Coordinates of C-alpha atoms and ligand atoms in Angstrom, one line a residue:
M1 CA 76.4 76.6 -52.0
T2 CA 76.6 78.6 -49.1
V3 CA 79.8 78.5 -48.0
T4 CA 83.1 76.9 -48.8
I5 CA 85.9 75.8 -46.8
L6 CA 89.3 75.6 -47.9
G7 CA 91.4 72.7 -46.1
A8 CA 89.6 69.3 -45.3
G9 CA 91.7 69.2 -42.2
A10 CA 89.7 68.1 -38.7
F11 CA 88.5 71.9 -38.5
G12 CA 87.2 72.6 -41.7
T13 CA 85.7 69.5 -41.6
A14 CA 83.7 70.3 -38.4
L15 CA 83.2 73.1 -39.5
A16 CA 81.7 72.3 -42.7
I17 CA 79.5 69.5 -40.9
T18 CA 77.7 72.2 -38.5
L19 CA 77.2 75.2 -41.5
A20 CA 75.4 72.3 -43.3
Q21 CA 72.6 72.8 -40.9
N22 CA 72.4 76.6 -43.0
G23 CA 72.0 75.1 -45.9
A24 CA 74.9 73.6 -48.6
V25 CA 78.7 73.7 -47.9
S26 CA 82.1 72.7 -50.2
L27 CA 84.7 71.7 -48.3
W28 CA 87.9 71.5 -50.6
A29 CA 91.4 69.3 -50.0
R30 CA 94.0 69.4 -52.0
D31 CA 94.2 65.7 -52.6
A32 CA 91.7 63.6 -55.5
A33 CA 92.9 60.9 -53.2
R34 CA 91.7 61.7 -50.1
V35 CA 88.4 63.6 -51.5
E36 CA 87.6 60.1 -53.5
E37 CA 87.8 58.2 -49.8
M38 CA 85.9 60.9 -48.0
N39 CA 83.3 60.9 -50.7
R40 CA 83.3 57.2 -50.4
T41 CA 82.9 56.6 -46.3
R42 CA 80.9 60.0 -45.6
R43 CA 83.9 60.6 -43.0
N44 CA 87.2 62.0 -42.7
D45 CA 89.1 59.3 -41.0
R46 CA 92.4 60.5 -41.2
R47 CA 91.3 64.0 -39.4
L48 CA 88.2 63.6 -37.4
P49 CA 87.4 59.7 -37.3
M50 CA 83.8 59.0 -36.0
A51 CA 82.1 61.8 -38.0
E52 CA 79.8 61.7 -40.2
L53 CA 79.3 64.2 -43.5
P54 CA 75.6 65.2 -43.7
E55 CA 74.6 65.2 -47.8
N56 CA 75.0 68.5 -48.1
V57 CA 78.0 68.7 -47.7
A58 CA 80.4 68.1 -51.2
V59 CA 82.9 67.0 -51.2
T60 CA 86.0 68.4 -54.0
A61 CA 89.4 68.5 -55.2
D62 CA 88.1 71.0 -58.2
I63 CA 89.1 75.0 -56.2
D64 CA 87.1 76.8 -58.7
A65 CA 84.2 74.4 -58.8
A66 CA 84.1 74.7 -54.4
L67 CA 84.6 78.7 -54.8
T68 CA 81.4 81.0 -53.6
E69 CA 81.6 84.6 -52.0
T70 CA 82.9 83.2 -48.6
V71 CA 85.1 81.3 -48.0
L72 CA 86.5 79.5 -45.0
L73 CA 90.3 79.2 -44.7
A74 CA 91.2 75.9 -42.7
M75 CA 94.6 74.9 -43.1
P76 CA 98.0 75.8 -40.9
M77 CA 98.9 79.0 -40.4
Q78 CA 102.4 78.4 -41.8
Q79 CA 100.7 76.8 -44.8
M80 CA 98.7 79.8 -45.3
G81 CA 101.6 82.5 -46.9
G82 CA 101.6 79.9 -49.6
F83 CA 98.2 79.2 -50.7
L84 CA 96.8 82.6 -51.0
R85 CA 100.2 83.0 -53.3
E86 CA 99.3 80.3 -55.6
H87 CA 95.4 81.1 -55.6
R88 CA 95.6 84.8 -55.5
A89 CA 93.8 85.5 -58.8
R90 CA 90.9 83.5 -57.9
L91 CA 90.1 84.4 -54.4
D92 CA 90.0 87.9 -55.3
G93 CA 87.1 90.1 -54.6
R94 CA 85.9 87.1 -52.2
T95 CA 85.1 87.3 -48.6
L96 CA 88.1 85.3 -46.8
V97 CA 87.8 84.4 -43.4
A98 CA 90.6 82.7 -41.6
C99 CA 90.0 80.0 -39.4
S100 CA 94.1 79.5 -38.4
K101 CA 95.5 80.3 -35.6
G102 CA 99.1 81.1 -35.4
I103 CA 101.8 84.2 -36.4
D104 CA 103.3 83.5 -40.4
L105 CA 107.2 82.9 -39.4
A106 CA 108.3 84.5 -43.0
T107 CA 106.6 87.3 -42.7
G108 CA 105.5 87.9 -38.8
H109 CA 102.0 88.5 -40.1
G110 CA 98.6 87.1 -38.1
P111 CA 96.1 85.8 -40.8
T112 CA 94.1 88.8 -41.4
A113 CA 97.3 90.9 -42.1
L114 CA 98.3 88.3 -44.0
I115 CA 95.9 88.1 -46.4
H116 CA 96.0 92.1 -46.4
A117 CA 99.2 91.6 -48.0
T118 CA 98.5 88.5 -50.3
C119 CA 95.5 89.3 -51.7
P120 CA 94.8 92.6 -51.4
G121 CA 91.5 92.3 -53.7
A122 CA 90.2 90.1 -51.1
R123 CA 88.2 90.9 -47.8
A124 CA 89.5 90.0 -44.5
A125 CA 87.6 88.0 -40.9
I126 CA 89.2 86.3 -39.0
L127 CA 86.9 83.0 -36.8
T128 CA 88.6 81.9 -33.4
G129 CA 87.6 81.4 -29.9
P130 CA 87.5 78.0 -28.3
S131 CA 86.2 75.5 -29.6
F132 CA 87.4 71.6 -30.3
A133 CA 87.2 70.6 -33.8
A134 CA 85.3 67.2 -31.9
D135 CA 82.9 69.4 -30.2
I136 CA 81.7 71.8 -33.2
A137 CA 81.3 68.3 -35.2
R138 CA 79.1 66.6 -32.2
G139 CA 76.7 69.2 -32.4
L140 CA 77.8 69.7 -28.5
P141 CA 77.1 73.5 -28.1
T142 CA 80.5 76.4 -28.6
A143 CA 81.3 80.3 -29.1
L144 CA 83.5 81.8 -31.3
T145 CA 84.4 85.5 -32.6
L146 CA 84.4 86.3 -36.1
A147 CA 86.5 89.6 -36.2
C148 CA 86.0 91.6 -39.3
D149 CA 88.0 95.6 -39.9
T150 CA 84.0 96.2 -41.3
D151 CA 81.5 95.6 -38.6
D152 CA 78.8 92.1 -40.9
A153 CA 76.2 91.6 -38.8
A154 CA 75.2 89.4 -42.5
L155 CA 78.5 87.5 -42.1
Q156 CA 78.2 86.7 -38.5
E157 CA 74.4 85.6 -39.5
R158 CA 75.5 82.9 -42.2
L159 CA 78.4 81.4 -39.6
S160 CA 76.2 81.2 -36.8
T161 CA 74.4 77.8 -36.9
P162 CA 71.7 76.3 -33.9
T163 CA 75.1 74.8 -31.9
L164 CA 77.5 77.4 -33.2
R165 CA 77.4 80.8 -31.7
I166 CA 79.1 83.5 -32.9
Y167 CA 80.2 87.1 -31.6
R168 CA 81.3 89.6 -33.4
T169 CA 84.1 92.6 -33.5
T170 CA 85.8 94.8 -35.4
D171 CA 89.1 94.1 -34.2
T172 CA 91.1 92.2 -35.7
T173 CA 94.1 92.3 -34.1
G174 CA 93.1 91.6 -30.9
A175 CA 90.8 88.7 -32.0
E176 CA 93.7 87.1 -34.4
L177 CA 96.3 87.8 -31.7
G178 CA 94.5 85.9 -28.3
G179 CA 94.3 82.7 -30.9
A180 CA 97.8 82.7 -31.8
L181 CA 99.4 83.7 -28.6
K182 CA 97.2 81.0 -26.6
N183 CA 99.0 77.9 -28.3
V184 CA 102.2 78.7 -27.1
I185 CA 101.0 79.1 -23.4
A186 CA 99.4 76.0 -24.4
I187 CA 102.4 74.1 -24.8
A188 CA 103.8 75.9 -21.3
A189 CA 100.5 74.8 -19.3
G190 CA 101.5 71.1 -21.0
V191 CA 105.1 71.1 -19.8
V192 CA 104.0 72.1 -16.3
T193 CA 101.2 69.0 -16.3
G194 CA 104.3 66.9 -18.1
A195 CA 106.8 67.6 -15.7
E196 CA 104.3 67.3 -12.4
L197 CA 105.3 70.6 -11.0
G198 CA 101.8 71.0 -10.1
D199 CA 98.3 72.9 -10.1
S200 CA 99.7 76.2 -9.0
A201 CA 102.7 76.6 -11.2
R202 CA 99.4 75.9 -14.3
A203 CA 97.8 79.2 -12.4
A204 CA 100.5 80.6 -12.4
L205 CA 101.9 80.4 -16.0
M206 CA 98.4 80.7 -17.4
T207 CA 97.7 83.9 -15.6
R208 CA 101.5 85.4 -16.3
G209 CA 100.6 83.8 -19.4
F210 CA 97.9 85.8 -20.2
A211 CA 99.4 89.6 -18.9
E212 CA 102.6 88.7 -21.6
M213 CA 99.6 87.8 -24.8
T214 CA 97.5 91.0 -23.5
R215 CA 101.0 93.2 -23.2
L216 CA 101.9 92.5 -27.0
A217 CA 98.5 93.0 -28.3
I218 CA 97.5 96.5 -27.0
R219 CA 101.1 97.5 -28.0
L220 CA 100.0 96.4 -31.7
G221 CA 97.1 98.1 -31.3
A222 CA 94.1 95.2 -30.4
R223 CA 91.7 96.4 -27.3
P224 CA 91.8 94.6 -24.4
E225 CA 88.8 93.9 -23.8
T226 CA 89.0 91.6 -26.9
L227 CA 91.7 90.2 -25.3
A228 CA 89.6 89.2 -22.1
G229 CA 86.9 87.8 -24.4
L230 CA 86.3 84.1 -26.4
S231 CA 89.4 84.2 -28.6
G232 CA 92.0 85.4 -26.0
F233 CA 90.6 84.4 -22.0
G234 CA 88.4 82.1 -23.3
D235 CA 90.7 80.0 -25.5
L236 CA 93.7 80.2 -23.2
V237 CA 91.3 78.0 -21.0
L238 CA 90.7 75.8 -23.3
T239 CA 93.7 75.0 -24.4
C240 CA 95.7 75.5 -21.2
T241 CA 93.0 72.6 -19.2
S242 CA 92.3 70.1 -22.0
P243 CA 94.4 66.6 -22.7
L244 CA 92.0 67.5 -25.9
S245 CA 94.5 70.3 -27.4
R246 CA 97.0 69.0 -29.8
N247 CA 99.4 72.1 -27.9
F248 CA 99.0 71.3 -24.7
R249 CA 99.6 67.7 -25.2
F250 CA 103.2 68.6 -27.3
G251 CA 104.1 69.9 -24.4
Q252 CA 102.9 67.5 -22.2
A253 CA 105.2 65.3 -24.0
L254 CA 108.3 67.3 -23.9
G255 CA 107.9 67.7 -19.9
Q256 CA 108.1 63.4 -19.8
G257 CA 110.9 64.0 -22.3
E258 CA 108.8 62.0 -24.9
G259 CA 108.7 62.7 -28.5
F260 CA 105.6 64.0 -30.8
D261 CA 104.5 63.1 -33.8
P262 CA 105.8 65.2 -36.6
E263 CA 102.5 64.5 -38.5
T264 CA 100.4 66.5 -36.0
T265 CA 99.5 70.4 -36.2
V266 CA 100.8 72.0 -33.5
E267 CA 100.7 75.5 -34.4
G268 CA 102.1 77.1 -31.4
V269 CA 105.9 75.7 -31.9
A270 CA 106.5 78.1 -34.7
T271 CA 104.2 81.3 -32.9
A272 CA 106.9 81.0 -30.6
K273 CA 109.4 81.5 -32.2
A274 CA 108.0 84.2 -34.4
V275 CA 106.5 86.1 -31.3
V276 CA 110.4 86.2 -29.5
T277 CA 111.3 88.3 -33.2
L278 CA 108.8 90.4 -33.4
A279 CA 108.7 91.2 -28.7
G280 CA 112.6 91.6 -29.3
N281 CA 111.8 93.7 -32.4
L282 CA 109.6 96.1 -29.7
G283 CA 111.5 95.9 -26.8
I284 CA 108.5 93.7 -25.3
E285 CA 109.3 91.3 -22.3
M286 CA 107.8 87.4 -23.1
P287 CA 109.6 85.5 -20.9
V288 CA 107.4 82.4 -20.8
A289 CA 107.4 82.8 -25.3
E290 CA 110.6 82.4 -24.4
V291 CA 111.2 79.5 -22.3
V292 CA 108.5 78.1 -24.9
A293 CA 110.7 78.6 -28.1
D294 CA 113.6 77.1 -25.7
L295 CA 112.0 73.9 -24.6
S296 CA 110.4 72.8 -28.5
D297 CA 114.2 73.7 -30.4
H298 CA 115.1 72.0 -27.0
R299 CA 117.9 74.0 -26.0
V300 CA 117.1 73.8 -22.6
T301 CA 115.9 71.5 -20.3
V302 CA 112.8 72.1 -18.2
A303 CA 114.4 72.3 -14.6
E304 CA 116.2 75.3 -16.9
A305 CA 113.0 76.8 -18.4
M306 CA 111.4 77.0 -14.6
H307 CA 114.8 78.3 -13.6
A308 CA 114.4 81.2 -15.5
L309 CA 111.5 82.2 -14.9
L310 CA 112.0 81.9 -11.2
S311 CA 115.0 84.2 -10.9
R312 CA 113.5 86.9 -12.6
P313 CA 114.1 90.3 -11.2
L314 CA 111.3 90.6 -8.5
K315 CA 108.2 93.1 -9.8
E316 CA 104.9 94.6 -9.4
E317 CA 102.0 92.9 -10.8
Ligands
NAI1 N1 91.5 70.9 -34.6 C1 90.6 72.2 -33.9 O1 89.9 71.9 -32.8 C2 90.9 73.6 -34.0 C3 91.9 73.8 -35.1 N2 92.3 75.4 -35.8 C4 93.0 75.9 -35.9 O2 92.8 75.4 -37.9 C5 93.9 75.8 -38.1 C6 94.0 74.4 -39.1 O3 94.0 72.9 -37.9 P1 93.0 71.5 -38.0 O4 92.0 71.2 -39.2 O5 92.8 71.2 -36.7 O6 94.2 70.8 -38.7 P2 94.7 69.4 -39.4 O7 96.4 68.8 -39.1 O8 93.4 68.5 -38.8 O9 94.4 69.8 -40.5 C7 95.3 70.8 -41.8 C8 94.8 70.3 -42.9 O10 94.8 70.9 -43.7 C9 95.6 70.5 -45.1 N3 96.7 71.4 -45.8 C10 97.5 71.9 -45.4 N4 98.9 72.4 -46.3 C11 97.3 73.0 -46.8 C12 97.7 73.6 -48.3 N5 99.0 74.3 -48.5 N6 96.6 73.6 -49.4 C13 95.5 73.0 -48.7 N7 95.5 72.5 -47.8 C14 96.3 72.3 -46.5 C15 96.2 69.0 -44.6 O11 96.1 68.4 -46.1 C16 95.0 69.0 -43.8 O12 94.0 68.6 -44.2 C17 94.7 75.7 -37.3 O13 95.9 77.0 -37.2 C18 94.4 75.4 -36.0 O14 95.1 76.1 -34.9 C19 91.3 76.1 -34.5 C20 90.2 76.0 -33.7 C21 90.2 74.4 -33.6
13P2 O1 92.7 76.3 -30.8 C1 91.6 75.3 -30.2 C2 90.5 74.7 -29.1 O2 90.1 76.2 -29.5 C3 92.0 73.9 -30.6 O3 93.6 73.8 -30.0 P1 94.6 73.0 -30.4 O4 95.3 73.7 -31.8 O5 96.1 73.3 -29.6 O6 94.3 71.3 -30.4

């Protein structure tokens, strides 16, 4: 096996499909019944319908049998802390590549900081950037950022495929914050679209959203060029403009006053709450994140959120 993927949701399954071009892949899911179904049908109809699993993807519910030196963690952010604590001993000494986008509500950590805090004996990296699971699975061209504290060209090579181009950086803080924060802005962009506030408003929100993403990330030690790259600006553009994004669709439903399937992974909701706390502690203004947190919890209406943003004191750009 070349790599292990833990979590057989949409993204884990898509990564397994593309990485299978480089060699055998283990794909682990915790639910044995679902593993049996995926092995029988060679598909993941629940999370990534229509995509076929190549023969050299071994789907298993046996985590010890699945583990290799390089392990991709492909589960929702709020599940990662509990997962790492449960499996800490068996993950020790391995390279753990987080594929999640978010901030852990319980600790305020991003994915690599959470790995360092929970599994100090493992190496931490993050794979992030603009890519829908369905696009990766179809073999459409995609480019992502791999961030690792120590420069690791070998890992970059192991995770690149003929259709998935990986750029590398050592700025883990910038890469993980860009990926987390863009989901919050994507919810706001969805609200604007759902409430029919216009394309001009959406462009303004994306731009001011990018400004607040950058402000927080730089304060936490990120490099500005990382925010301007695939993991920040790139993913912001994708998620704020496409109805394939769950965060965007969640915002759209909010803007239309409709409900949203609670089973769907929408990382930006918890991230907005975590960001409001983090930014408050640091004394940083994050007005878009604040209204997204309030809207998601139905504490304000769309009209009130719009008024809150438009009536802020006028200032220099
Ligand atoms: N779907 C996409 O296009 C992309 C997703 N991502 C990120 O990947 C992460 C996962 O997202 P998706 O795969 O799309 O979500 P998903 O909702 O399709 O799947 C999540 C999977 O995680 C599993 N899971 C949940 N808790 C678990 C636990 N404690 N232990 C083991 N497995 C557990 C679930 O059973 C489910 O199969 C998110 O942070 C998301 O932002 C990143 C890029 C693209
Ligand atoms: O992160 C993604 C694309 O890069 C996927 O976005 P959603 O989680 O909003 O579907």
